[in-house]
Structures are given as C-alpha cells and as structure tokens.
Coordinates of C-alpha atoms and ligand atoms in Angstrom, one line a residue:
M23 CA 221.2 261.2 84.8
K24 CA 219.0 259.8 87.6
K25 CA 218.4 262.1 90.4
I26 CA 218.1 260.0 93.6
R27 CA 216.9 262.0 96.7
I28 CA 218.6 260.7 100.0
G29 CA 217.3 260.9 103.6
I30 CA 219.7 260.1 106.3
L31 CA 218.6 259.1 110.0
G32 CA 221.5 260.7 112.0
Y33 CA 224.5 262.9 111.5
G34 CA 227.5 261.4 114.3
S35 CA 230.4 260.0 113.1
V36 CA 228.9 257.8 110.4
G37 CA 226.2 260.4 109.1
S38 CA 228.3 263.2 109.0
A39 CA 231.3 261.5 107.1
L40 CA 228.8 260.0 104.8
V41 CA 227.2 263.6 104.0
E42 CA 230.8 264.7 103.4
L43 CA 231.8 261.8 101.1
I44 CA 228.4 262.0 99.0
G45 CA 229.7 265.8 98.4
V46 CA 233.1 265.2 97.4
E47 CA 232.6 262.1 95.3
H48 CA 229.5 263.2 93.8
D49 CA 231.0 264.2 90.3
A50 CA 232.9 260.9 89.9
I51 CA 229.8 258.6 91.4
A52 CA 227.7 260.3 88.8
A53 CA 230.0 259.6 85.9
R54 CA 230.5 256.0 86.7
T55 CA 227.3 255.0 87.4
G56 CA 224.8 257.7 86.0
L57 CA 223.5 258.3 89.5
D58 CA 223.0 261.9 90.9
L59 CA 222.9 261.3 94.7
E60 CA 221.2 264.2 96.9
V61 CA 220.9 264.3 100.2
V62 CA 217.7 266.3 100.7
A63 CA 216.7 265.5 104.7
V64 CA 219.3 264.7 107.4
A65 CA 217.4 263.9 111.1
V66 CA 219.2 264.4 114.4
R67 CA 218.0 264.8 117.8
N68 CA 219.3 268.0 118.5
I69 CA 219.4 270.6 116.2
T70 CA 222.7 272.7 116.7
P71 CA 223.6 275.9 115.0
E72 CA 227.0 274.1 113.8
R73 CA 224.7 271.5 112.0
L74 CA 222.3 274.3 110.4
A75 CA 225.5 276.1 109.1
A76 CA 226.7 272.6 107.7
L77 CA 223.5 271.3 106.2
G78 CA 221.2 274.2 106.0
A79 CA 217.7 274.4 107.6
D80 CA 216.0 272.7 104.4
V81 CA 218.0 269.6 104.9
L82 CA 218.1 269.6 108.7
T83 CA 215.4 268.0 110.8
S84 CA 214.5 266.6 114.3
D85 CA 211.7 264.7 112.9
A86 CA 212.9 261.6 111.5
K87 CA 209.4 259.9 111.1
A88 CA 208.7 263.0 108.6
V89 CA 211.8 261.9 106.8
V90 CA 210.8 258.2 106.3
A91 CA 206.9 259.0 105.1
D92 CA 208.4 261.6 102.7
D93 CA 207.5 260.6 99.4
E94 CA 209.9 262.8 97.6
I95 CA 212.6 260.4 99.3
D96 CA 214.1 257.8 97.4
V97 CA 216.4 255.6 99.6
V98 CA 216.8 255.9 103.7
V99 CA 220.1 255.6 105.5
E100 CA 219.8 254.7 108.9
L101 CA 222.9 255.8 111.3
I102 CA 221.3 256.8 114.4
G103 CA 222.0 253.2 116.2
G104 CA 220.4 250.6 118.8
V105 CA 217.1 248.8 118.0
E106 CA 214.0 251.2 118.8
P107 CA 213.0 253.8 117.2
A108 CA 215.4 252.4 114.4
R109 CA 213.1 249.1 113.6
R110 CA 210.0 251.2 113.5
L111 CA 211.4 253.7 111.3
I112 CA 213.1 251.2 109.1
L113 CA 209.9 249.3 109.0
E114 CA 207.8 252.3 107.7
A115 CA 210.5 253.0 105.0
L116 CA 210.5 249.6 103.6
G117 CA 206.7 249.3 103.7
S118 CA 206.5 252.3 101.6
G119 CA 209.0 250.9 99.1
K120 CA 211.9 252.9 100.2
P121 CA 215.3 251.0 100.2
V122 CA 217.3 251.1 103.4
I123 CA 220.8 251.4 104.3
S124 CA 221.9 250.6 108.0
G125 CA 225.4 250.2 109.7
N126 CA 223.4 249.0 112.9
K127 CA 224.8 245.5 113.9
E128 CA 222.6 245.3 117.2
L129 CA 219.4 246.3 114.9
I130 CA 220.4 243.3 112.4
A131 CA 221.4 240.7 114.7
N132 CA 218.4 241.0 117.0
V133 CA 215.5 241.6 114.7
G134 CA 217.2 241.4 111.0
A135 CA 214.6 238.5 110.2
E136 CA 211.9 240.6 110.5
L137 CA 213.3 243.3 108.5
F138 CA 214.5 241.0 105.8
V139 CA 211.0 239.9 105.2
A140 CA 209.5 243.4 105.2
A141 CA 212.3 244.3 102.7
Q142 CA 211.5 241.1 100.7
K143 CA 207.7 242.0 100.7
S144 CA 208.4 245.5 99.0
N145 CA 211.0 244.2 96.6
V146 CA 213.6 246.9 97.8
D147 CA 217.3 246.4 99.4
L148 CA 218.0 246.7 102.8
L149 CA 221.8 246.6 102.9
F150 CA 224.2 246.8 106.1
E151 CA 227.5 246.2 105.0
A152 CA 228.9 248.4 107.6
A153 CA 227.2 246.7 110.3
V154 CA 230.3 244.0 110.4
A155 CA 233.8 245.0 110.0
G156 CA 233.3 248.8 109.3
G157 CA 234.7 249.7 106.0
I158 CA 236.1 246.4 104.9
P159 CA 233.7 245.1 102.0
L160 CA 232.7 241.4 103.5
L161 CA 229.1 241.2 103.1
R162 CA 229.0 241.8 99.5
V163 CA 231.8 239.5 99.1
L164 CA 229.7 236.6 100.8
R165 CA 226.6 237.6 98.9
E166 CA 227.8 238.2 95.6
S167 CA 231.5 237.2 94.7
L168 CA 231.2 233.7 96.8
V169 CA 227.5 233.3 96.6
G170 CA 228.3 229.8 95.1
E171 CA 230.8 228.8 97.5
R172 CA 230.5 226.5 100.4
I173 CA 231.6 228.5 103.7
K174 CA 233.5 226.0 105.8
R175 CA 234.3 228.6 108.3
M176 CA 235.2 232.2 108.9
M177 CA 237.2 233.6 111.9
G178 CA 237.2 237.5 112.1
I179 CA 238.8 239.9 114.4
V180 CA 235.9 242.4 114.1
N181 CA 236.4 244.4 117.4
G182 CA 238.9 246.9 117.1
T183 CA 238.8 247.9 120.8
T184 CA 239.8 244.6 121.8
N185 CA 242.5 244.2 119.3
Y186 CA 244.0 247.3 120.2
I187 CA 244.4 246.1 123.9
L188 CA 245.5 242.9 123.2
T189 CA 247.9 244.3 120.4
Q190 CA 249.3 246.7 123.4
M191 CA 249.5 243.9 125.8
S192 CA 251.6 241.8 123.2
E193 CA 253.7 244.0 122.1
N194 CA 254.7 246.4 125.4
G195 CA 253.8 243.9 128.1
A196 CA 250.9 245.9 129.4
Q197 CA 248.5 244.4 131.8
Y198 CA 245.0 244.4 131.1
G199 CA 243.5 247.3 132.9
D200 CA 246.6 249.5 131.7
A201 CA 245.9 248.8 128.0
L202 CA 242.2 249.3 128.5
A203 CA 242.9 252.5 130.4
E204 CA 245.1 253.9 127.4
A205 CA 242.7 252.6 124.7
Q206 CA 240.1 254.8 126.6
Q207 CA 242.0 257.3 126.8
L208 CA 242.6 257.7 122.7
G209 CA 239.2 257.1 122.3
Y210 CA 239.4 253.4 121.0
A211 CA 237.2 252.4 124.0
E212 CA 234.2 253.6 125.5
E213 CA 233.9 254.5 129.0
D214 CA 231.8 251.7 129.6
P215 CA 233.7 249.3 127.7
T216 CA 231.5 246.1 128.5
A217 CA 230.0 245.6 124.9
D218 CA 233.4 245.6 123.3
V219 CA 235.6 243.5 126.2
E220 CA 233.1 240.7 126.9
G221 CA 232.5 240.0 123.5
G222 CA 228.5 241.4 122.8
D223 CA 229.8 243.7 120.1
A224 CA 231.8 240.9 118.2
G225 CA 228.8 238.6 119.2
A226 CA 226.2 240.6 117.2
K227 CA 228.8 240.9 114.3
A228 CA 229.2 237.0 114.3
A229 CA 225.5 236.5 114.1
I230 CA 225.3 238.5 111.0
M231 CA 228.6 236.9 109.6
A232 CA 226.7 233.5 110.1
T233 CA 223.3 234.7 108.7
I234 CA 224.9 235.9 105.4
A235 CA 227.5 233.0 105.1
F236 CA 225.4 230.0 105.6
G237 CA 221.8 231.7 104.7
T238 CA 220.3 230.7 108.2
E239 CA 218.7 232.4 110.7
V240 CA 221.6 233.3 113.6
F241 CA 220.7 235.7 116.3
A242 CA 222.7 237.8 118.6
G243 CA 221.4 235.6 121.4
D244 CA 222.5 232.2 119.7
V245 CA 226.2 233.5 120.0
Y246 CA 228.5 232.1 122.7
Q247 CA 230.5 234.9 124.1
E248 CA 233.8 235.1 126.2
G249 CA 235.5 238.4 126.5
I250 CA 239.2 239.0 126.8
S251 CA 238.7 240.8 130.3
Q252 CA 240.2 237.5 132.1
V253 CA 243.4 237.6 129.5
T254 CA 246.5 238.1 131.5
A255 CA 250.1 239.6 130.5
D256 CA 251.3 235.9 131.6
D257 CA 248.7 234.2 129.4
I258 CA 250.2 236.4 126.5
A259 CA 253.7 236.1 127.4
S260 CA 253.2 231.9 127.8
A261 CA 251.7 232.1 124.2
A262 CA 254.3 233.9 122.7
H263 CA 256.9 231.5 124.3
M264 CA 255.0 228.6 122.3
G265 CA 254.8 230.8 119.1
H266 CA 251.0 232.2 119.5
I267 CA 249.2 235.5 119.9
I268 CA 246.0 235.7 121.9
K269 CA 243.3 237.1 119.7
L270 CA 239.6 237.7 119.9
L271 CA 237.8 235.9 117.8
A272 CA 234.3 235.3 116.1
V273 CA 234.2 232.2 114.8
V274 CA 231.3 231.0 112.9
E275 CA 231.1 227.4 111.4
E276 CA 228.7 224.9 109.5
I277 CA 229.1 221.6 110.4
D278 CA 226.4 218.7 108.8
G279 CA 223.9 221.5 108.3
E280 CA 224.2 222.8 112.0
V281 CA 225.7 226.1 113.1
S282 CA 228.0 227.3 115.4
A283 CA 228.5 231.1 116.1
R284 CA 231.1 231.8 119.0
V285 CA 233.0 234.9 120.2
H286 CA 236.1 234.0 122.4
P287 CA 239.9 234.9 122.9
A288 CA 242.0 232.2 121.1
M289 CA 245.6 231.5 120.6
V290 CA 246.7 231.9 116.9
P291 CA 249.9 230.5 115.6
D292 CA 252.3 233.5 114.4
T293 CA 252.3 232.1 111.2
H294 CA 248.6 232.3 110.6
P295 CA 247.6 235.7 108.6
L296 CA 245.2 236.7 111.4
A297 CA 248.5 236.8 113.9
S298 CA 249.5 239.9 111.7
V299 CA 246.3 242.0 112.6
R300 CA 247.3 244.6 114.7
N301 CA 246.0 247.5 117.0
S302 CA 242.7 248.6 115.8
F303 CA 242.8 246.7 112.5
N304 CA 239.9 244.4 111.7
A305 CA 240.2 241.2 109.3
V306 CA 238.2 238.1 108.5
F307 CA 239.7 234.9 107.4
I308 CA 237.3 232.9 105.6
E309 CA 237.9 229.1 104.6
G310 CA 235.8 228.0 101.6
E311 CA 235.2 224.3 99.8
A312 CA 236.5 225.6 96.5
V313 CA 237.9 229.0 96.9
G314 CA 240.2 228.0 99.9
D315 CA 241.6 230.6 102.3
L316 CA 241.1 234.2 101.8
M317 CA 241.7 237.0 104.0
L318 CA 239.8 240.3 104.0
Y319 CA 241.6 243.2 106.0
G320 CA 241.2 247.0 107.1
H321 CA 239.4 249.4 109.0
G322 CA 236.6 248.0 111.1
A323 CA 235.3 251.2 112.5
G324 CA 235.8 255.1 112.2
G325 CA 233.9 257.6 110.3
N326 CA 235.2 257.7 107.1
P327 CA 235.7 254.0 106.3
T328 CA 232.4 253.4 107.6
A329 CA 230.7 256.2 105.5
S330 CA 232.7 254.2 102.6
A331 CA 230.8 251.1 103.1
V332 CA 227.8 253.1 103.3
L333 CA 228.2 254.7 100.3
G334 CA 228.8 251.5 98.6
D335 CA 225.5 249.9 100.0
L336 CA 223.8 253.1 98.7
I337 CA 224.8 253.2 95.2
A338 CA 223.7 249.2 94.9
A339 CA 220.5 250.2 96.3
S340 CA 220.0 253.1 94.1
A341 CA 220.9 250.9 91.2
N342 CA 218.6 248.4 92.0
L343 CA 215.7 250.6 92.4
Q344 CA 216.3 252.3 89.0
R345 CA 216.1 248.7 87.6
G346 CA 213.3 248.1 89.8
I347 CA 214.9 244.8 91.3
S348 CA 216.2 243.9 94.6
S349 CA 219.1 241.6 96.0
G350 CA 217.4 239.9 99.0
L351 CA 219.2 237.2 101.2
G352 CA 216.3 234.6 99.6
K353 CA 214.9 232.5 102.3
L354 CA 216.7 231.7 105.5
R355 CA 216.9 228.1 106.7
E356 CA 216.4 227.4 110.3
A357 CA 219.2 225.5 111.4
R358 CA 220.1 224.1 114.8
I359 CA 222.9 226.1 116.7
R360 CA 225.4 223.5 117.8
P361 CA 225.8 224.0 121.7
M362 CA 229.3 225.2 122.7
G363 CA 229.8 221.9 124.4
E364 CA 229.7 219.7 121.1
C365 CA 231.7 222.0 119.2
I366 CA 235.5 220.9 118.6
S367 CA 238.5 223.1 119.7
A368 CA 242.1 222.6 120.8
F369 CA 243.0 223.8 124.3
C370 CA 246.3 225.2 125.7
V371 CA 245.7 224.2 129.5
H372 CA 248.1 225.1 132.3
V373 CA 248.1 222.8 135.2
T374 CA 250.1 223.2 138.4
V375 CA 250.8 219.8 140.3
R376 CA 252.7 218.2 143.0
D377 CA 256.0 217.6 142.0
R378 CA 256.3 213.6 143.0
P379 CA 256.8 210.7 141.0
G380 CA 254.1 209.4 138.2
V381 CA 252.1 212.9 138.7
L382 CA 252.7 213.5 135.1
A383 CA 251.5 210.0 134.0
E384 CA 248.4 210.6 136.2
V385 CA 247.2 214.0 135.3
A386 CA 247.9 213.1 131.1
G387 CA 245.8 209.9 132.0
I388 CA 242.9 211.9 132.9
F389 CA 243.0 213.9 129.7
G390 CA 243.0 210.4 127.9
E391 CA 239.9 209.0 130.2
H392 CA 237.9 211.6 128.5
G393 CA 238.9 211.0 124.9
V394 CA 241.1 214.4 125.0
S395 CA 244.6 213.6 123.5
I396 CA 247.3 215.7 124.2
R397 CA 249.5 217.4 121.2
S398 CA 252.5 218.9 123.3
M399 CA 253.5 219.3 127.0
E400 CA 255.9 221.5 128.4
Q401 CA 256.8 221.4 132.1
A402 CA 259.1 223.7 134.5
A403 CA 259.9 222.3 137.8
Q404 CA 260.0 224.8 140.9
A405 CA 260.7 223.6 144.3
D406 CA 258.1 221.1 145.0
I407 CA 255.8 221.7 142.3
A408 CA 255.5 221.5 138.7
N409 CA 253.8 223.8 136.2
I410 CA 252.7 221.9 133.2
V411 CA 251.4 223.3 129.7
F412 CA 249.2 220.9 127.8
I413 CA 248.2 221.7 124.2
T414 CA 245.2 219.2 123.1
H415 CA 244.4 218.0 119.9
P416 CA 240.9 219.1 118.9
S417 CA 238.5 217.8 120.9
R418 CA 234.9 218.1 122.3
E419 CA 234.6 221.1 124.3
A420 CA 232.6 218.9 126.9
D421 CA 235.1 216.4 127.2
V422 CA 237.6 219.2 127.9
H423 CA 235.3 220.6 130.4
A424 CA 235.2 217.3 132.0
T425 CA 238.8 216.8 132.1
L426 CA 239.2 220.0 133.8
S427 CA 236.3 219.5 136.5
E428 CA 238.3 215.9 137.3
L429 CA 241.6 217.6 137.3
R430 CA 240.1 220.1 140.1
G431 CA 239.3 217.3 142.1
N432 CA 242.4 215.4 142.0
S433 CA 244.8 215.6 144.9
S434 CA 248.1 215.9 142.6
V435 CA 246.6 219.0 141.4
V436 CA 247.4 222.2 143.1
E437 CA 245.5 224.7 140.6
I438 CA 244.4 224.9 137.0
G439 CA 245.6 228.3 135.7
S440 CA 244.3 229.4 132.2
V441 CA 242.5 227.5 129.9
I442 CA 242.8 229.1 126.2
R443 CA 241.3 227.8 122.8
V444 CA 243.8 227.2 120.1
I445 CA 243.7 227.6 116.4
A446 CA 245.3 224.8 115.0
P447 CA 248.4 225.6 112.9
E448 CA 246.9 224.6 109.4
V449 CA 248.0 227.4 107.3
Ligands
NAP2 N1 231.2 254.9 114.1 C1 231.7 253.4 114.0 O1 233.0 253.9 113.6 C2 230.8 252.9 113.1 C3 231.5 251.6 112.7 C4 230.5 250.5 112.2 C5 229.0 250.6 112.3 N2 228.6 251.8 112.8 C6 227.2 251.8 113.1 O2 226.8 253.1 112.7 C7 225.5 253.8 113.2 C8 225.7 255.0 113.8 O3 227.2 255.2 114.3 P1 228.0 256.6 114.8 O4 229.0 256.0 115.2 O5 227.6 257.3 113.9 O6 226.7 257.2 116.1 P2 226.7 258.5 116.5 O7 227.9 259.2 116.5 O8 226.2 257.9 118.2 O9 225.6 259.4 116.0 C9 224.2 258.7 116.0 C10 223.4 259.8 115.5 O10 221.9 259.7 115.3 C11 221.1 260.6 115.8 N3 219.8 260.1 116.5 C12 220.0 259.2 117.6 N4 218.5 259.1 117.7 C13 217.9 259.5 116.9 C14 216.5 259.9 116.8 N5 215.9 259.0 117.6 N6 215.9 260.6 115.6 C15 216.8 261.1 115.0 N7 218.3 260.9 115.2 C16 218.9 260.4 116.0 C17 221.9 261.3 116.7 O11 221.7 262.8 117.0 P3 222.1 263.7 118.2 O12 223.5 263.8 118.1 O13 221.5 264.8 118.0 O14 221.9 263.0 119.4 C18 223.4 261.5 116.0 O15 223.4 262.4 114.8 C19 225.3 252.9 114.3 O16 224.3 251.9 114.3 C20 226.7 252.1 114.9 O17 226.9 250.9 115.3 C21 229.2 252.6 113.5

C-alpha cells in the first residue's frame, strides 16, 4: 500500500467537501487503487475553532507556502481560487516535483500555458478537471477516451447560474431581473453576478475546453463574450413559439486549423439534447469526426460534485507519481483565433417595418445583397406596422452585421428588435 501525503490549499466549499470525501472513501479507494490517501495539511487564511475541531492543529495551517515547500507532502491540491497567490504556489509545488490538482478556471484560462510548461519540466501532473463543468468528467474524456478523435465543435452549458435564470424565464415567464433576484436568494448567483451573467465565467471555461480539445493555446482574453442580461421574456416567448429555447452556450470550434471560442445566448431547437438541460445543471455536447455526437451531463458546481472531480484527478496523479510518469498535454500548437466577424452563425432577427406595399421584398433584398440567405420568415401585421421575424441560414457574422447596419438606415424600418444566434436543427 503506497501512502500518498496530500496538502490542500483552501478549505471552502470544495476543500472541505474533498477532505470529507477522502475520509469516507479512503478504504474503498485503497482497495481499488492500492493508494492510501492521507490529508496531512490544509491551508486557509483564517484559523477558526470550527476548522481546528474538524482538522486538528497538526493539519490546519495559515501558511500555504510552507505546505507547498514541505518535503513530506507528495501532492498539492489548490482550491483557493484566483490567479495570485495560486499561480506562485503552484509553480513552487511543480518546481519541487509535486503533482498539482486545481479547480481554478480563472488561473488555467489566464496563465495555464506557463503552468503546463512547469509541470512538463518536472515530469509531474497538473490536472484541473473541476475547472470546467464542476463534477462532469469532461477534460479526462477529451484527453483519454477521445484523444484520437478529431473534435469539430463543442457546445456547453457550463454556467449553472445563467442556466437557472434562463430556465426560470422559460418555464415561469419570469423577467430577467426577477429570475436573477431569485437565483441570488437561493445562493445560485453571487451578490455581484457580473462574471456569470455577462459570460466571463463561461468564457474562461471555453478557453480551457478549446485548449484541451484542439491542443492549442487559447486564453480567456481570446474568447468572444456576450451574456444573458439583454435577453428578455419576450425573446424567450418568441423563441418558444418557433420551437426553440434560449441557452447561454460556450462554443468552441476548429475550422481549417483555426480556432473559434465564444460565449453567447443562442436559440437551441427543442429537439436538441442541450434543450433538456434545466436549472443549474451543466452539459457539454461534443461533435467528433468519427464518434459523432455525444453529450456529458451533470452538476457543474457544488462542493460534493466538484470534490468528486478533484478526487478523480488526485488519484490519477498519485498513481502516475508512483510510476514516475505524468500525463502532460504535449506541445500546444499556436493557432489563429478566428475573429467573430469571420465566424458562421444562423441568426434570428426581429424587424419592425412600416406596413406598406413592397416593404417585405425591400427588407429581404437587403439580406440578399449582403449574402445572407433567409431560411424562414414570419410576419404579424399590426395597424400600420408589421413585425417580421427572420431566421437566416448560417452566414458570416460580419455579413449579418452589415445587413443590420443597412436595415437600421432604411426608411421603411422602424426598429431592429432582438438579434439572437440560432443553433441549426441538425440533430
Ligand atoms: N464551489 C464550486 O462549486 C466550484 C466548482 C468548480 C470549481 N470551483 C473552483 O474551486 C476553487 C475553490 O472554490 P470554493 O468554492 O471552494 O472557494 P471558497 O469557498 O471561497 O474557498 C476558498 C478557500 O481558500 C482559502 N484561501 C483563500 N486564499 C488563501 C490563501 N492565500 N492562503 C490560504 N488559503 C486561502 C479560503 O480561506 P478562508 O476561508 O480562511 O478565507 C477558503 O478556505 C476555485 O478555484 C473555484 O473556481 C469551485
């Protein structure tokens, strides 16, 4: 039986759940893997009587640096979040030959490349399954089961807060502000919800998804981000009328060697597997060349689900450490990040026009002039105006924007309403 001495940085939602899980599952893990996991140090900022009672004075410390430097510790688990001091602590641990497990999306999406090099140099693991979609095994599936697969595209619902808000808006007709307030009350949304609702959290996850799926360096700053704060109850009702549900998607794609990574709301057809992902659940839909379509679904956050993902990494890294090997990412390739204007999306465009003869042909003609072809159109007349909803075929984003800009300047057009991307009904 090989003893693995673990140092954990952080004892919050995930750190405390991890300590408990290791305690409960210790014997089963030992029987299955031959590893005797022992938590020998837990670093926090504040030592409280409750934490001392739970962990003991030998284990609890406020000195994270000492944990990382301790020669008696075999593996370090970073669960403090943020870029610094997590980055410095992880570099120190890797530099001294300790494998590191992290759940820190912000860190990996911003400075991951530097950390991957450090891990490779020391021939130890840096694993971060929990950083994307919490408890869902996604990164290991990409790195192992699908390592020989050419991934064409992945679309993920990777932010539980926004999925909860959109589900409430869809199922109960709630307005955005009310659904957000309810999510805050239930603890699904932070007091400052910006990172969730404006797409920053999902953007960091998209960067990591693209890095692992395509073997390229993609950083948080490379990801186009549009959140859900502009989505209205009317948009949701109109999408439902057309057989769609609005979801916030993280989309990563490889096209001719280039990579696109983006986060935006999208109308998903009712028949698509992603449409069934409700409330705070997460899911990632993977389109592979040989494997076809598959979807991974589960809890994207929460102490226990996230600790489960961390524990899986911890056992994998410990087993590798024993064998003196590591499962690095290999050499990451530099790929051009395709600018959003060059990406291809179908759009749903709401246009209000003056209801006079020939106006429909005039407006449709503007789409055509810019090379945007129309898949369907629905018109509702109302006194002397008409509301038209166009759904386009997949088109270059820049062409759609040029169309919108010309429509805005057209004297027959009263208003351009909401403009939302649409996922093609190919499933
Ligand atoms: N919670 C989730 O559902 C979830 C899901 C996926 C990924 N993650 C990721 O997992 C990580 C941990 O999340 P969490 O929700 O457990 O965070 P959390 O509840 O805020 O806990 C953070 C812990 O880190 C400690 N800490 C912060 N800075 C420290 C420092 N400089 N030295 C020592 N300890 C320090 C804090 O100590 P004090 O309490 O004493 O301040 C606290 O115990 C984050 O990277 C997060 O993004 C979380």
